[in-house]
Coordinates of C-alpha atoms in Angstrom, one line a residue:
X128 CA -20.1 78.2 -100.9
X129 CA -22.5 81.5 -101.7
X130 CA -24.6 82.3 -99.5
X131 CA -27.9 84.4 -100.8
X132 CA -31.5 84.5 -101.2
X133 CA -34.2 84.0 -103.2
X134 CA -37.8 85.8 -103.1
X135 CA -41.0 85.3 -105.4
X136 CA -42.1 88.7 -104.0
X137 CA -45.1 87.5 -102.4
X138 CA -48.1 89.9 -101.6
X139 CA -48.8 90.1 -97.6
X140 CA -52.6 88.6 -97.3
X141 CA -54.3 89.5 -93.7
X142 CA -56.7 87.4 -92.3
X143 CA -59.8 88.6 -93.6
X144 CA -58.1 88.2 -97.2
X145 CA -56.8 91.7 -97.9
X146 CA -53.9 91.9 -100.1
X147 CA -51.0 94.3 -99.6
X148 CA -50.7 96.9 -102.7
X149 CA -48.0 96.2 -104.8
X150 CA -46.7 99.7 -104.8
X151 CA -45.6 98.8 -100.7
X152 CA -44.1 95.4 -101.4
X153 CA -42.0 96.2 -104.2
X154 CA -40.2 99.5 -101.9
X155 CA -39.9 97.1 -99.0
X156 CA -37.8 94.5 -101.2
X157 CA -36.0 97.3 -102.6
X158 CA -35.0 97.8 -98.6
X159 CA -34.7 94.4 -98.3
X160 CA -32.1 93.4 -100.6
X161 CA -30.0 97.0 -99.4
X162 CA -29.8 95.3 -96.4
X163 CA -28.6 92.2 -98.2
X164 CA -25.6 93.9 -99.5
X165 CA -24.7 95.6 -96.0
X166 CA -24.4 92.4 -94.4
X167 CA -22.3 90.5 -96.5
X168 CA -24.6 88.5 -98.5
X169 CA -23.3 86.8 -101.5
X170 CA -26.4 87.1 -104.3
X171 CA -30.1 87.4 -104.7
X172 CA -32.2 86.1 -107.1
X173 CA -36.6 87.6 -107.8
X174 CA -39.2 85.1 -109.3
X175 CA -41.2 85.5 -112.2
X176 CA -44.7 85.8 -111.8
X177 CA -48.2 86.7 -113.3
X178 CA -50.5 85.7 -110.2
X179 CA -52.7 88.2 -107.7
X180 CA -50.7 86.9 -105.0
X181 CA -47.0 88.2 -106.1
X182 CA -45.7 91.6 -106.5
X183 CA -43.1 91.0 -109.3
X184 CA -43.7 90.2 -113.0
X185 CA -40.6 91.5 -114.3
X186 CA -37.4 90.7 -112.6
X187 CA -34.8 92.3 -114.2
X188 CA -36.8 95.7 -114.0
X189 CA -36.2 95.3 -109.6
X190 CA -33.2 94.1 -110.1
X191 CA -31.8 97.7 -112.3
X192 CA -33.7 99.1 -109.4
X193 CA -31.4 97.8 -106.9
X194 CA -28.8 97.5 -109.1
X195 CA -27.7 101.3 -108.3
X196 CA -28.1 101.2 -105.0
X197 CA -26.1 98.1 -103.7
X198 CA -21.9 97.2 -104.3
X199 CA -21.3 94.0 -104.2
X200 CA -24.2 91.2 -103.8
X201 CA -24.4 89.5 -107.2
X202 CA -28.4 90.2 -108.8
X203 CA -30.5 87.2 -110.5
X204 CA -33.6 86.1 -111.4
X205 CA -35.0 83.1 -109.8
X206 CA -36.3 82.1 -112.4
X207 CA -37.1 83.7 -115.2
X208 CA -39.5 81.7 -117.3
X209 CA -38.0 81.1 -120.5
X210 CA -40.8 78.9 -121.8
X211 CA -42.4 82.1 -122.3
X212 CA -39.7 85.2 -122.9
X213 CA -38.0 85.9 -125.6
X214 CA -34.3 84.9 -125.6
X215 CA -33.4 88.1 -127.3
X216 CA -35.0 90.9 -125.0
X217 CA -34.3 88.3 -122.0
X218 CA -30.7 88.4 -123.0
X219 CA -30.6 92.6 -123.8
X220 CA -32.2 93.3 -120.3
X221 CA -30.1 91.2 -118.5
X222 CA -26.7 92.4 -120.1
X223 CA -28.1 95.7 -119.3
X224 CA -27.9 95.1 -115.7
X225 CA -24.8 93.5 -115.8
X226 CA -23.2 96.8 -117.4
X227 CA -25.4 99.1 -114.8
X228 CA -23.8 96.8 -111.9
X229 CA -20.5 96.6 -112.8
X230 CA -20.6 92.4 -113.9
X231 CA -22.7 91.5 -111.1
X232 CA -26.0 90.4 -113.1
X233 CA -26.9 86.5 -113.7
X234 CA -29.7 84.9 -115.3
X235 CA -31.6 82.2 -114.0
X236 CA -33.6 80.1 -116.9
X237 CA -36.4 77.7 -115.6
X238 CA -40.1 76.7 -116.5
X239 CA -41.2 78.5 -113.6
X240 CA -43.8 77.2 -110.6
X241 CA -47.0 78.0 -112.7
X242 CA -48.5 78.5 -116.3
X243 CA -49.8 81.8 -115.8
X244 CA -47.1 83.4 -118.4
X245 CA -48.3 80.8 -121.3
X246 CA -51.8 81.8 -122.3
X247 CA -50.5 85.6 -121.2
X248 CA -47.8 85.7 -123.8
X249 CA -49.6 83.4 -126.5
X250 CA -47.9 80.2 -126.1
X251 CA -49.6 76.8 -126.1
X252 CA -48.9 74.4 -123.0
X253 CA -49.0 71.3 -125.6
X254 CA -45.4 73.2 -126.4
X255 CA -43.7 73.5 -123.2
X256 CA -41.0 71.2 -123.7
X257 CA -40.3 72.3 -127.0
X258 CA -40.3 76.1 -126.4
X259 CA -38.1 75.5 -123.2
X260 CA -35.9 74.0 -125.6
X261 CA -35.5 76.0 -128.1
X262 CA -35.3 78.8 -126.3
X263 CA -32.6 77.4 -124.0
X264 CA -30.5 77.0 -127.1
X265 CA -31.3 80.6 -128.6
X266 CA -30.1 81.8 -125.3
X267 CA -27.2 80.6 -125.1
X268 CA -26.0 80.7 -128.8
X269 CA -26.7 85.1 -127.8
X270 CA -24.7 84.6 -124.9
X271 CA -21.3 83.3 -127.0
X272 CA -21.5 85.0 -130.0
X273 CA -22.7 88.9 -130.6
X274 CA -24.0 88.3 -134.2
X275 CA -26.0 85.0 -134.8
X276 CA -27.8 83.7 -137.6
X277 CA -30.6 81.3 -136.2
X278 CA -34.1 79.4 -136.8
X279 CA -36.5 77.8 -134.9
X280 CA -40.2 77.0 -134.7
X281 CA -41.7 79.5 -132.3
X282 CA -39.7 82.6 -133.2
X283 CA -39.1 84.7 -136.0
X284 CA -35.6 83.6 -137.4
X285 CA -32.4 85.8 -137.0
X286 CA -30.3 86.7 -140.1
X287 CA -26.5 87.7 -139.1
X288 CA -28.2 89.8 -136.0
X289 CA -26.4 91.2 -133.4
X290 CA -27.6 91.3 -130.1
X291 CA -26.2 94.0 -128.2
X292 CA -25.9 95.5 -125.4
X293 CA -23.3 92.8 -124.6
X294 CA -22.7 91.4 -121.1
X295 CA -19.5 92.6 -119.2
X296 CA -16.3 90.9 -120.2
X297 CA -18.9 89.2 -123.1
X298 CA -20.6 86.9 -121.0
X299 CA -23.5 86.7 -119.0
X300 CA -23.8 83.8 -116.5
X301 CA -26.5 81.8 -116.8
X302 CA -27.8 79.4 -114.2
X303 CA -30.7 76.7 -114.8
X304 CA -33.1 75.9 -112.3
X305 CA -34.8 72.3 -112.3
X306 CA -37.4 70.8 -109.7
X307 CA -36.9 67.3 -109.8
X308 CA -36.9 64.9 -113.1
X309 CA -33.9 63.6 -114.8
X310 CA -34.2 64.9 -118.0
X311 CA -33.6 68.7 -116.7
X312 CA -31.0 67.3 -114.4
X313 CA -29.3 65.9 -117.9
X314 CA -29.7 68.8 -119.9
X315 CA -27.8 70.9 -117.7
X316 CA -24.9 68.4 -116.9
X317 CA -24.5 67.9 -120.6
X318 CA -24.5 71.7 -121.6
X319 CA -22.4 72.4 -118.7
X320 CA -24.4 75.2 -117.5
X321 CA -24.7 75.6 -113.4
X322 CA -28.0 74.3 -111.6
X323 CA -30.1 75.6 -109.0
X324 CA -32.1 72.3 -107.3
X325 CA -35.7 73.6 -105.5
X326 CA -35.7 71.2 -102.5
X327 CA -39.1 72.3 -101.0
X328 CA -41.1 69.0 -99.5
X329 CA -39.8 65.7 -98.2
X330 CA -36.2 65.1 -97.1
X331 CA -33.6 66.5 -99.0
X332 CA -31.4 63.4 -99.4
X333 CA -33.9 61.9 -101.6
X334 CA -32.6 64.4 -104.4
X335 CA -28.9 62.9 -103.4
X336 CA -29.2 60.6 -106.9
X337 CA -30.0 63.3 -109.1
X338 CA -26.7 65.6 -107.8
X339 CA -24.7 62.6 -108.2
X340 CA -26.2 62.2 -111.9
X341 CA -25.9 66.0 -113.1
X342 CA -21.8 65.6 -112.0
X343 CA -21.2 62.4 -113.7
X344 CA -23.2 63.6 -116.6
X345 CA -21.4 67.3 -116.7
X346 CA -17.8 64.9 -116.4
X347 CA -18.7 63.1 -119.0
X348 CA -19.5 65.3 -121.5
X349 CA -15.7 67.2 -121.0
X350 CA -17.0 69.9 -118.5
X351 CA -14.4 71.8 -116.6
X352 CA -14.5 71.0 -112.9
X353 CA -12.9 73.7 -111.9
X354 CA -16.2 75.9 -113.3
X355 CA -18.6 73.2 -111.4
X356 CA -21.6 75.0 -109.9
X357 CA -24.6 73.5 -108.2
X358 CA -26.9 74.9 -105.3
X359 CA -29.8 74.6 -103.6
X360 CA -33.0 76.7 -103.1
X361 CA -35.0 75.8 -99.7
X362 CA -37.7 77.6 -98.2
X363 CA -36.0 79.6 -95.0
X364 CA -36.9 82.2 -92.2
X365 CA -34.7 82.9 -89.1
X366 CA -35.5 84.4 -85.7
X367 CA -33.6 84.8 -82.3
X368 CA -36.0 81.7 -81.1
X369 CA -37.0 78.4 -82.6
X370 CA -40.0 78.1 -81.3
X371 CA -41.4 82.0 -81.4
X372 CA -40.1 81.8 -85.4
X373 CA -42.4 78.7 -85.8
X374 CA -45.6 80.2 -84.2
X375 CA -45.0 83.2 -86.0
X376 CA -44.3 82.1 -89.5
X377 CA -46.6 78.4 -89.5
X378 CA -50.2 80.2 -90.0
X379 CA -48.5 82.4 -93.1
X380 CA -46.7 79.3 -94.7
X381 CA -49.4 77.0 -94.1
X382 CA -51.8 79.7 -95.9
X383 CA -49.8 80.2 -99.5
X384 CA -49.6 75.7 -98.9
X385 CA -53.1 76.0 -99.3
X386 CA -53.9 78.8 -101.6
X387 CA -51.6 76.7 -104.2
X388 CA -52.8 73.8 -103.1
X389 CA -56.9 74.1 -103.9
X390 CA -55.6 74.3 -107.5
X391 CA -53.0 71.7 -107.5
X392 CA -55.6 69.1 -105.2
X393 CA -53.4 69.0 -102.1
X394 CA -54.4 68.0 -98.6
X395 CA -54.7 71.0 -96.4
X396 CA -51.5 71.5 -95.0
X397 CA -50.8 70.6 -91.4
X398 CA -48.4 71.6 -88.7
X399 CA -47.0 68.5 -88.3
X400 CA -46.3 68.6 -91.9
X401 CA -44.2 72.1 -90.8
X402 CA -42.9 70.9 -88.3
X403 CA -41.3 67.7 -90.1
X404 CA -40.1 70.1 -92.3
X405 CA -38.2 71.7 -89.8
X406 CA -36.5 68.6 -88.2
X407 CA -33.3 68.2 -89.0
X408 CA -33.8 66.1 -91.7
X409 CA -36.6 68.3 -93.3
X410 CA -36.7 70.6 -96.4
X411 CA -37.3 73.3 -94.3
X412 CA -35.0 75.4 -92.8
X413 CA -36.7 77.9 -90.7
X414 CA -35.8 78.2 -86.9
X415 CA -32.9 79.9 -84.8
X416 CA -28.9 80.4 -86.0
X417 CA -27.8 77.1 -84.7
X418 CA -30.7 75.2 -86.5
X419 CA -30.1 76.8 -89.5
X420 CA -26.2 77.2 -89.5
X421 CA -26.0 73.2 -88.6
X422 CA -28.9 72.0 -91.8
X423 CA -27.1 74.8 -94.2
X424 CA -23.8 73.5 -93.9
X425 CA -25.8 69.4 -93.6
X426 CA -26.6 70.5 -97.1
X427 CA -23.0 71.3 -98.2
X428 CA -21.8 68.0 -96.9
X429 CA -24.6 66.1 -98.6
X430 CA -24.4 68.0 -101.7
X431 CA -21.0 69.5 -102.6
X432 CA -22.9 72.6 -103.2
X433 CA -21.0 75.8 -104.2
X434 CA -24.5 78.1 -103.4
X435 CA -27.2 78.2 -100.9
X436 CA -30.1 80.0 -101.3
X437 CA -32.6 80.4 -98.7
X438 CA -36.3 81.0 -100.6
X439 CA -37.5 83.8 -97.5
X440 CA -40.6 85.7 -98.3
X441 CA -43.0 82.7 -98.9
X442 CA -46.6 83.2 -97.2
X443 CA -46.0 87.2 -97.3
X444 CA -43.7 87.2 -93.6
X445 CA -44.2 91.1 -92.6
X446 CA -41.5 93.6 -94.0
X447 CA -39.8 93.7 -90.2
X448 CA -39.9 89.8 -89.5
X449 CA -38.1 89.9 -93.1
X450 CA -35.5 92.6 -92.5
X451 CA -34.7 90.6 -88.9
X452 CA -34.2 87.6 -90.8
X453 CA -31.9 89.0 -93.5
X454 CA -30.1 90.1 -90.2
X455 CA -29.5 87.4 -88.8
X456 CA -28.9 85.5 -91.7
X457 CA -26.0 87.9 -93.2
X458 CA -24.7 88.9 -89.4
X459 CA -24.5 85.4 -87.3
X460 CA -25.7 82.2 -89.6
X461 CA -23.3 83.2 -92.7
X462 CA -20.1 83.9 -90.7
X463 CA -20.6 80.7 -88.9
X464 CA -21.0 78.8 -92.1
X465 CA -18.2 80.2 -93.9
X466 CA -15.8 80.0 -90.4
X467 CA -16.7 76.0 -90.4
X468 CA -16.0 75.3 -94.0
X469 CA -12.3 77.2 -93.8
X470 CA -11.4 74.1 -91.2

Protein backbone atom coordinates (compact mmCIF):
# COMPACT_ATOMS: atom_id res chain seq x y z
CA UNK A 1 0.00 0.00 0.00
CA UNK A 2 1.23 3.92 -0.97
CA UNK A 3 1.35 5.89 1.47
CA UNK A 4 1.05 9.92 0.51
CA UNK A 5 -0.89 12.95 0.79
CA UNK A 6 -3.16 15.10 -0.45
CA UNK A 7 -3.58 19.01 0.02
CA UNK A 8 -6.22 21.61 -1.43
CA UNK A 9 -3.65 24.32 -0.48
CA UNK A 10 -5.80 26.00 1.84
CA UNK A 11 -5.12 29.76 2.78
CA UNK A 12 -4.29 30.22 6.78
CA UNK A 13 -7.37 32.53 8.05
CA UNK A 14 -6.49 34.16 11.75
CA UNK A 15 -9.10 34.95 13.94
CA UNK A 16 -10.08 38.23 13.08
CA UNK A 17 -10.50 36.84 9.36
CA UNK A 18 -7.23 37.74 7.78
CA UNK A 19 -6.15 35.57 5.04
CA UNK A 20 -2.51 34.52 4.46
CA UNK A 21 -1.10 35.84 0.94
CA UNK A 22 -0.82 33.41 -1.49
CA UNK A 23 2.69 34.23 -2.41
CA UNK A 24 3.62 32.60 1.40
CA UNK A 25 1.43 29.45 1.09
CA UNK A 26 2.39 28.34 -2.13
CA UNK A 27 6.60 28.54 -0.88
CA UNK A 28 5.68 26.75 2.26
CA UNK A 29 4.01 23.78 0.16
CA UNK A 30 6.83 23.81 -2.08
CA UNK A 31 8.80 23.04 1.49
CA UNK A 32 6.31 20.84 2.32
CA UNK A 33 6.21 18.33 -0.23
CA UNK A 34 10.60 18.50 -0.21
CA UNK A 35 10.09 17.21 3.04
CA UNK A 36 7.71 14.59 1.59
CA UNK A 37 10.28 13.15 -0.51
CA UNK A 38 13.06 13.09 2.32
CA UNK A 39 11.02 10.97 4.36
CA UNK A 40 10.06 8.28 2.32
CA UNK A 41 6.70 9.21 1.28
CA UNK A 42 5.21 7.44 -1.57
CA UNK A 43 3.05 10.31 -3.67
CA UNK A 44 1.33 13.62 -3.36
CA UNK A 45 -1.54 14.82 -5.05
CA UNK A 46 -2.79 19.37 -5.02
CA UNK A 47 -6.58 20.24 -5.54
CA UNK A 48 -8.06 22.28 -7.93
CA UNK A 49 -9.52 25.39 -6.89
CA UNK A 50 -11.00 28.84 -7.82
CA UNK A 51 -12.11 30.07 -4.21
CA UNK A 52 -10.59 33.06 -1.83
CA UNK A 53 -9.87 30.47 0.58
CA UNK A 54 -7.20 28.21 -1.40
CA UNK A 55 -3.85 29.04 -2.76
CA UNK A 56 -3.77 26.70 -5.80
CA UNK A 57 -5.72 27.03 -9.14
CA UNK A 58 -3.39 25.27 -11.24
CA UNK A 59 -1.98 22.02 -10.12
CA UNK A 60 0.27 20.94 -12.49
CA UNK A 61 2.07 24.39 -12.52
CA UNK A 62 3.18 23.39 -8.36
CA UNK A 63 3.68 20.30 -9.26
CA UNK A 64 6.73 21.22 -12.29
CA UNK A 65 7.70 23.40 -9.41
CA UNK A 66 8.41 20.58 -7.25
CA UNK A 67 8.94 18.37 -9.79
CA UNK A 68 12.82 19.54 -10.00
CA UNK A 69 13.44 19.55 -6.68
CA UNK A 70 12.30 16.09 -5.30
CA UNK A 71 13.54 12.22 -6.55
CA UNK A 72 11.33 9.98 -6.00
CA UNK A 73 7.70 10.76 -4.49
CA UNK A 74 5.24 10.29 -7.36
CA UNK A 75 3.27 14.04 -8.18
CA UNK A 76 -0.70 14.20 -8.88
CA UNK A 77 -3.37 16.31 -8.90
CA UNK A 78 -6.17 15.70 -6.44
CA UNK A 79 -8.33 16.39 -8.46
CA UNK A 80 -8.22 18.10 -11.36
CA UNK A 81 -11.59 19.18 -12.44
CA UNK A 82 -12.23 17.78 -15.77
CA UNK A 83 -15.82 19.01 -15.97
CA UNK A 84 -14.16 22.12 -16.77
CA UNK A 85 -10.47 21.64 -18.50
CA UNK A 86 -9.66 20.77 -21.59
CA UNK A 87 -8.64 17.15 -22.13
CA UNK A 88 -6.02 18.30 -24.58
CA UNK A 89 -3.97 21.04 -22.55
CA UNK A 90 -4.87 18.74 -19.27
CA UNK A 91 -3.19 15.88 -21.03
CA UNK A 92 0.05 18.22 -22.62
CA UNK A 93 0.72 19.72 -19.04
CA UNK A 94 0.66 16.66 -17.36
CA UNK A 95 2.86 14.61 -19.78
CA UNK A 96 5.11 17.52 -19.41
CA UNK A 97 5.71 16.83 -15.85
CA UNK A 98 5.92 13.31 -16.28
CA UNK A 99 8.98 13.93 -18.82
CA UNK A 100 10.48 16.90 -16.23
CA UNK A 101 10.25 14.10 -13.34
CA UNK A 102 11.51 11.29 -14.92
CA UNK A 103 7.79 9.09 -15.09
CA UNK A 104 6.70 10.23 -11.87
CA UNK A 105 3.55 12.46 -12.91
CA UNK A 106 -0.25 11.14 -12.52
CA UNK A 107 -3.45 12.60 -13.18
CA UNK A 108 -6.25 12.67 -10.98
CA UNK A 109 -9.75 13.37 -12.95
CA UNK A 110 -12.79 14.28 -10.75
CA UNK A 111 -15.73 16.84 -10.62
CA UNK A 112 -14.11 18.52 -7.98
CA UNK A 113 -15.69 19.77 -4.27
CA UNK A 114 -17.23 23.09 -5.81
CA UNK A 115 -18.57 24.78 -9.06
CA UNK A 116 -16.44 27.71 -8.94
CA UNK A 117 -14.46 26.46 -12.30
CA UNK A 118 -18.02 26.25 -14.38
CA UNK A 119 -19.21 29.75 -14.77
CA UNK A 120 -15.23 30.73 -14.69
CA UNK A 121 -14.46 28.69 -17.79
CA UNK A 122 -17.95 29.10 -19.62
CA UNK A 123 -19.59 25.85 -18.94
CA UNK A 124 -23.23 25.47 -17.94
CA UNK A 125 -23.96 23.35 -14.62
CA UNK A 126 -27.22 21.87 -16.52
CA UNK A 127 -24.09 19.98 -18.38
CA UNK A 128 -22.10 18.53 -15.72
CA UNK A 129 -22.63 15.05 -16.37
CA UNK A 130 -22.34 15.32 -19.86
CA UNK A 131 -19.06 17.35 -20.02
CA UNK A 132 -17.53 14.93 -17.24
CA UNK A 133 -18.29 12.45 -19.76
CA UNK A 134 -17.16 13.40 -22.56
CA UNK A 135 -14.23 14.69 -21.40
CA UNK A 136 -13.33 11.51 -19.48
CA UNK A 137 -13.43 9.69 -22.81
CA UNK A 138 -11.36 12.48 -24.82
CA UNK A 139 -8.87 11.93 -22.08
CA UNK A 140 -8.25 8.86 -22.29
CA UNK A 141 -8.59 8.15 -26.11
CA UNK A 142 -5.12 11.13 -25.84
CA UNK A 143 -3.69 8.93 -23.31
CA UNK A 144 -3.56 5.57 -25.77
CA UNK A 145 -3.13 6.89 -29.01
CA UNK A 146 -0.78 10.07 -30.06
CA UNK A 147 -2.81 11.06 -33.17
CA UNK A 148 -6.72 11.00 -32.70
CA UNK A 149 -9.46 11.88 -34.70
CA UNK A 150 -12.49 12.82 -32.36
CA UNK A 151 -16.01 14.76 -31.89
CA UNK A 152 -18.05 15.72 -29.26
CA UNK A 153 -20.52 18.37 -28.17
CA UNK A 154 -18.61 20.85 -26.03
CA UNK A 155 -15.29 20.93 -27.83
CA UNK A 156 -14.04 21.81 -31.08
CA UNK A 157 -13.54 18.33 -32.89
CA UNK A 158 -9.95 16.82 -33.67
CA UNK A 159 -8.97 15.79 -37.17
CA UNK A 160 -5.98 13.15 -37.17
CA UNK A 161 -4.26 15.51 -34.34
CA UNK A 162 -1.49 14.61 -32.46
CA UNK A 163 -1.14 15.38 -29.01
CA UNK A 164 2.27 15.60 -27.97
CA UNK A 165 4.46 16.01 -25.68
CA UNK A 166 3.77 12.34 -24.91
CA UNK A 167 3.88 10.80 -21.39
CA UNK A 168 7.05 8.70 -20.44
CA UNK A 169 7.04 5.12 -21.76
CA UNK A 170 3.51 6.56 -23.67
CA UNK A 171 1.34 6.50 -20.90
CA UNK A 172 0.24 8.69 -18.28
CA UNK A 173 -1.60 7.25 -15.28
CA UNK A 174 -4.68 8.37 -14.71
CA UNK A 175 -6.61 7.97 -11.43
CA UNK A 176 -10.48 8.90 -10.96
CA UNK A 177 -11.65 10.29 -7.91
CA UNK A 178 -15.43 9.70 -6.82
CA UNK A 179 -17.26 10.87 -3.52
CA UNK A 180 -19.98 8.51 -3.06
CA UNK A 181 -22.75 7.46 -5.74
CA UNK A 182 -22.70 4.37 -7.73
CA UNK A 183 -22.76 5.55 -11.00
CA UNK A 184 -18.97 7.04 -10.66
CA UNK A 185 -18.13 3.93 -8.74
CA UNK A 186 -19.37 2.00 -12.12
CA UNK A 187 -17.71 4.11 -14.50
CA UNK A 188 -14.46 3.50 -13.22
CA UNK A 189 -14.75 -0.38 -12.53
CA UNK A 190 -16.00 -0.66 -16.11
CA UNK A 191 -13.13 1.45 -17.81
CA UNK A 192 -10.71 -0.09 -15.54
CA UNK A 193 -9.15 3.07 -14.50
CA UNK A 194 -7.89 3.22 -10.57
CA UNK A 195 -10.15 5.16 -7.91
CA UNK A 196 -9.47 7.45 -5.27
CA UNK A 197 -12.77 7.12 -2.61
CA UNK A 198 -12.99 10.73 -0.34
CA UNK A 199 -14.20 9.24 2.96
CA UNK A 200 -14.68 12.51 4.84
CA UNK A 201 -17.93 12.28 7.31
CA UNK A 202 -19.60 9.28 8.98
CA UNK A 203 -17.87 5.89 9.41
CA UNK A 204 -15.94 4.65 6.82
CA UNK A 205 -17.43 1.18 6.59
CA UNK A 206 -20.62 2.54 5.20
CA UNK A 207 -18.59 3.01 1.82
CA UNK A 208 -17.62 -0.96 2.32
CA UNK A 209 -20.56 -1.75 -0.62
CA UNK A 210 -19.40 0.52 -3.00
CA UNK A 211 -15.48 -1.03 -2.95
CA UNK A 212 -17.05 -4.28 -3.07
CA UNK A 213 -19.12 -3.00 -6.33
CA UNK A 214 -16.23 -1.10 -8.21
CA UNK A 215 -14.08 -4.79 -7.94
CA UNK A 216 -16.84 -6.97 -9.04
CA UNK A 217 -17.72 -4.44 -11.66
CA UNK A 218 -13.81 -3.84 -12.82
CA UNK A 219 -13.79 -8.18 -12.87
CA UNK A 220 -16.45 -8.26 -14.81
CA UNK A 221 -15.75 -6.22 -17.45
CA UNK A 222 -12.11 -8.36 -18.16
CA UNK A 223 -9.90 -5.98 -16.01
CA UNK A 224 -6.50 -7.18 -14.99
CA UNK A 225 -6.23 -7.79 -11.33
CA UNK A 226 -2.87 -7.70 -11.18
CA UNK A 227 -3.22 -3.73 -12.26
CA UNK A 228 -6.14 -3.26 -9.48
CA UNK A 229 -5.80 0.12 -7.78
CA UNK A 230 -8.15 1.64 -5.17
CA UNK A 231 -7.39 4.09 -2.23
CA UNK A 232 -8.68 6.30 0.07
CA UNK A 233 -8.44 10.05 0.74
CA UNK A 234 -9.35 10.98 4.63
CA UNK A 235 -8.86 14.13 6.34
CA UNK A 236 -5.45 13.61 8.65
CA UNK A 237 -3.08 15.55 10.97
CA UNK A 238 -0.51 13.98 13.40
CA UNK A 239 1.24 15.21 16.48
CA UNK A 240 3.45 13.63 19.29
CA UNK A 241 -0.02 13.80 21.57
CA UNK A 242 -3.65 12.94 20.98
CA UNK A 243 -5.01 15.17 22.84
CA UNK A 244 -2.61 18.48 22.31
CA UNK A 245 -3.24 17.59 18.23
CA UNK A 246 -7.01 17.76 18.89
CA UNK A 247 -7.02 21.17 20.88
CA UNK A 248 -4.73 22.46 18.43
CA UNK A 249 -6.25 21.49 15.14
CA UNK A 250 -10.43 21.43 16.27
CA UNK A 251 -10.99 25.36 16.19
CA UNK A 252 -9.11 25.42 12.47
CA UNK A 253 -11.17 22.28 11.15
CA UNK A 254 -14.24 23.25 12.73
CA UNK A 255 -13.79 26.84 10.96
CA UNK A 256 -13.28 25.67 7.03
CA UNK A 257 -16.68 22.99 8.38
CA UNK A 258 -18.38 26.15 8.69
CA UNK A 259 -17.23 28.49 6.09
CA UNK A 260 -18.43 25.57 3.55
CA UNK A 261 -21.08 24.87 5.34
CA UNK A 262 -23.17 28.49 5.44
CA UNK A 263 -23.27 27.85 1.64
CA UNK A 264 -24.12 24.22 1.60
CA UNK A 265 -26.85 24.79 4.81
CA UNK A 266 -24.97 22.69 7.42
CA UNK A 267 -25.40 22.72 11.12
CA UNK A 268 -22.52 24.52 12.71
CA UNK A 269 -20.04 22.02 13.30
CA UNK A 270 -19.43 20.71 16.85
CA UNK A 271 -16.66 19.12 18.75
CA UNK A 272 -18.39 16.16 19.46
CA UNK A 273 -18.87 15.89 15.75
CA UNK A 274 -14.66 15.99 15.76
CA UNK A 275 -14.28 14.09 18.16
CA UNK A 276 -16.52 11.08 16.62
CA UNK A 277 -14.60 11.59 13.82
CA UNK A 278 -11.65 10.73 15.54
CA UNK A 279 -12.85 7.52 17.31
CA UNK A 280 -11.73 4.61 15.96
CA UNK A 281 -14.45 4.09 13.96
CA UNK A 282 -14.55 7.75 12.53
CA UNK A 283 -13.51 9.34 9.16
CA UNK A 284 -11.13 11.16 10.75
CA UNK A 285 -7.77 10.27 11.30
CA UNK A 286 -6.04 12.90 13.23
CA UNK A 287 -4.27 12.11 16.60
CA UNK A 288 -0.85 10.46 17.72
CA UNK A 289 1.31 7.56 15.68
CA UNK A 290 -0.48 4.73 17.36
CA UNK A 291 -4.01 6.18 16.55
CA UNK A 292 -3.27 6.78 13.20
CA UNK A 293 -0.93 3.76 12.33
CA UNK A 294 -3.75 1.35 13.96
CA UNK A 295 -7.08 3.30 11.70
CA UNK A 296 -4.53 3.46 8.46
CA UNK A 297 -3.86 -0.02 8.35
CA UNK A 298 -8.09 -0.65 9.80
CA UNK A 299 -8.54 0.88 6.44
CA UNK A 300 -6.38 -1.62 4.49
CA UNK A 301 -8.05 -4.44 6.14
CA UNK A 302 -11.50 -3.09 5.41
CA UNK A 303 -10.71 -1.95 2.04
CA UNK A 304 -7.99 -3.92 0.17
CA UNK A 305 -6.60 -0.58 -0.60
CA UNK A 306 -3.33 -0.35 -2.51
CA UNK A 307 -3.04 3.77 -1.52
CA UNK A 308 -3.68 5.91 1.38
CA UNK A 309 -3.81 9.34 1.27
CA UNK A 310 -4.06 11.43 4.20
CA UNK A 311 -5.97 15.02 3.06
CA UNK A 312 -3.56 17.32 5.78
CA UNK A 313 -3.79 21.01 5.20
CA UNK A 314 -7.67 21.39 5.69
CA UNK A 315 -8.63 24.56 7.94
CA UNK A 316 -5.10 26.21 7.05
CA UNK A 317 -2.86 24.07 10.12
CA UNK A 318 0.32 26.57 10.41
CA UNK A 319 3.32 25.87 8.01
CA UNK A 320 5.30 24.18 11.30
CA UNK A 321 2.28 22.06 12.77
CA UNK A 322 2.30 20.88 8.96
CA UNK A 323 6.00 20.15 8.47
CA UNK A 324 5.75 18.20 12.12
CA UNK A 325 3.05 16.25 10.74
CA UNK A 326 4.70 15.24 7.43
CA UNK A 327 7.37 14.10 9.98
CA UNK A 328 5.90 12.01 11.80
CA UNK A 329 3.84 10.71 9.21
CA UNK A 330 6.90 9.73 6.72
CA UNK A 331 9.41 8.96 9.94
CA UNK A 332 7.26 6.71 12.51
CA UNK A 333 3.43 6.15 11.18
CA UNK A 334 4.66 4.90 7.58
CA UNK A 335 7.42 2.43 8.62
CA UNK A 336 5.01 0.99 11.11
CA UNK A 337 2.42 0.52 8.51
CA UNK A 338 4.50 -0.93 5.90
CA UNK A 339 6.58 -3.28 8.84
CA UNK A 340 2.84 -4.77 9.81
CA UNK A 341 1.62 -5.44 6.30
CA UNK A 342 5.14 -7.51 5.38
CA UNK A 343 3.79 -10.19 8.29
Amino acid sequence: MELGIGMFGDLQINAKGEVQPAQQRLQEIIEEIKLMDQVGLDFYGIGEHHRPDYAVSSPEIILAAVATVTKNIKLSSAVSVLSSSDPVKLYQNFATIDLISNGRAELMAGRGSFIESFPLFGYDLQDYDELYEEKLELLLKINSTPKINWNGKFRAGLVNQEILPRAVNDHLKIWVAVGGTPQSVERAGRLGLPVMFAIIGGQPNQFKPLFDYYKKVYQAYGHDMAKFEVGVHMHSLFGENSQEISDYYYPLYSAQMNRIGKTRGWAPFQRNQFEAGRSPDGALIIGDVNESVDKILAMEETFGLTRFSAHMDVGGPSHAAMMKSIEIFGNQIAPAVRKALQK
